[in-house]
Protein backbone atom coordinates (compact mmCIF):
# COMPACT_ATOMS: atom_id res chain seq x y z
CA MET A 1 126.94 104.75 115.52
CA THR A 2 126.30 101.01 115.24
CA ASP A 3 128.55 98.07 115.89
CA LEU A 4 129.33 97.64 112.17
CA THR A 5 132.79 99.24 112.70
CA ASN A 6 133.57 96.23 114.88
CA ILE A 7 133.95 94.19 111.69
CA PRO A 8 137.48 94.17 110.39
CA GLY A 9 137.92 96.39 107.39
CA ILE A 10 134.64 98.34 108.03
CA GLY A 11 135.21 102.00 108.79
CA LYS A 12 132.81 104.91 109.25
CA ASN A 13 132.35 105.45 105.48
CA MET A 14 131.46 101.85 104.77
CA GLU A 15 129.29 101.77 107.81
CA GLN A 16 127.21 104.63 106.41
CA HIS A 17 126.90 102.76 103.09
CA LEU A 18 125.72 99.63 104.75
CA ILE A 19 123.14 101.48 106.82
CA ARG A 20 121.77 103.30 103.74
CA ALA A 21 121.56 99.85 101.99
CA GLY A 22 119.40 98.65 104.85
CA TYR A 23 121.91 96.89 107.10
CA PRO A 24 121.97 98.85 110.34
CA ASP A 25 123.84 96.24 112.41
CA ILE A 26 125.85 93.05 112.31
CA ASP A 27 122.78 90.86 112.85
CA SER A 28 121.17 92.30 109.62
CA LEU A 29 124.28 91.18 107.66
CA LYS A 30 124.16 87.60 108.88
CA GLY A 31 123.33 85.17 106.07
CA GLN A 32 123.40 87.82 103.44
CA ASP A 33 125.12 87.49 100.11
CA ARG A 34 127.82 90.18 99.76
CA GLU A 35 126.99 90.65 96.09
CA VAL A 36 123.45 91.52 97.02
CA ILE A 37 124.64 93.96 99.68
CA TYR A 38 126.97 95.66 97.15
CA ALA A 39 124.16 95.84 94.63
CA LYS A 40 121.85 97.60 97.07
CA ASP A 41 124.40 100.24 97.70
């Protein structure tokens, strides 16, 4: 498990979506556009 579940509103299911989209940790999300993140998933 990564530290993504430390983000409010991110549970285990969303964590898995983010990992599959190429965002394995909080640092990988910094500076990213949420629309781009959702589009990758």
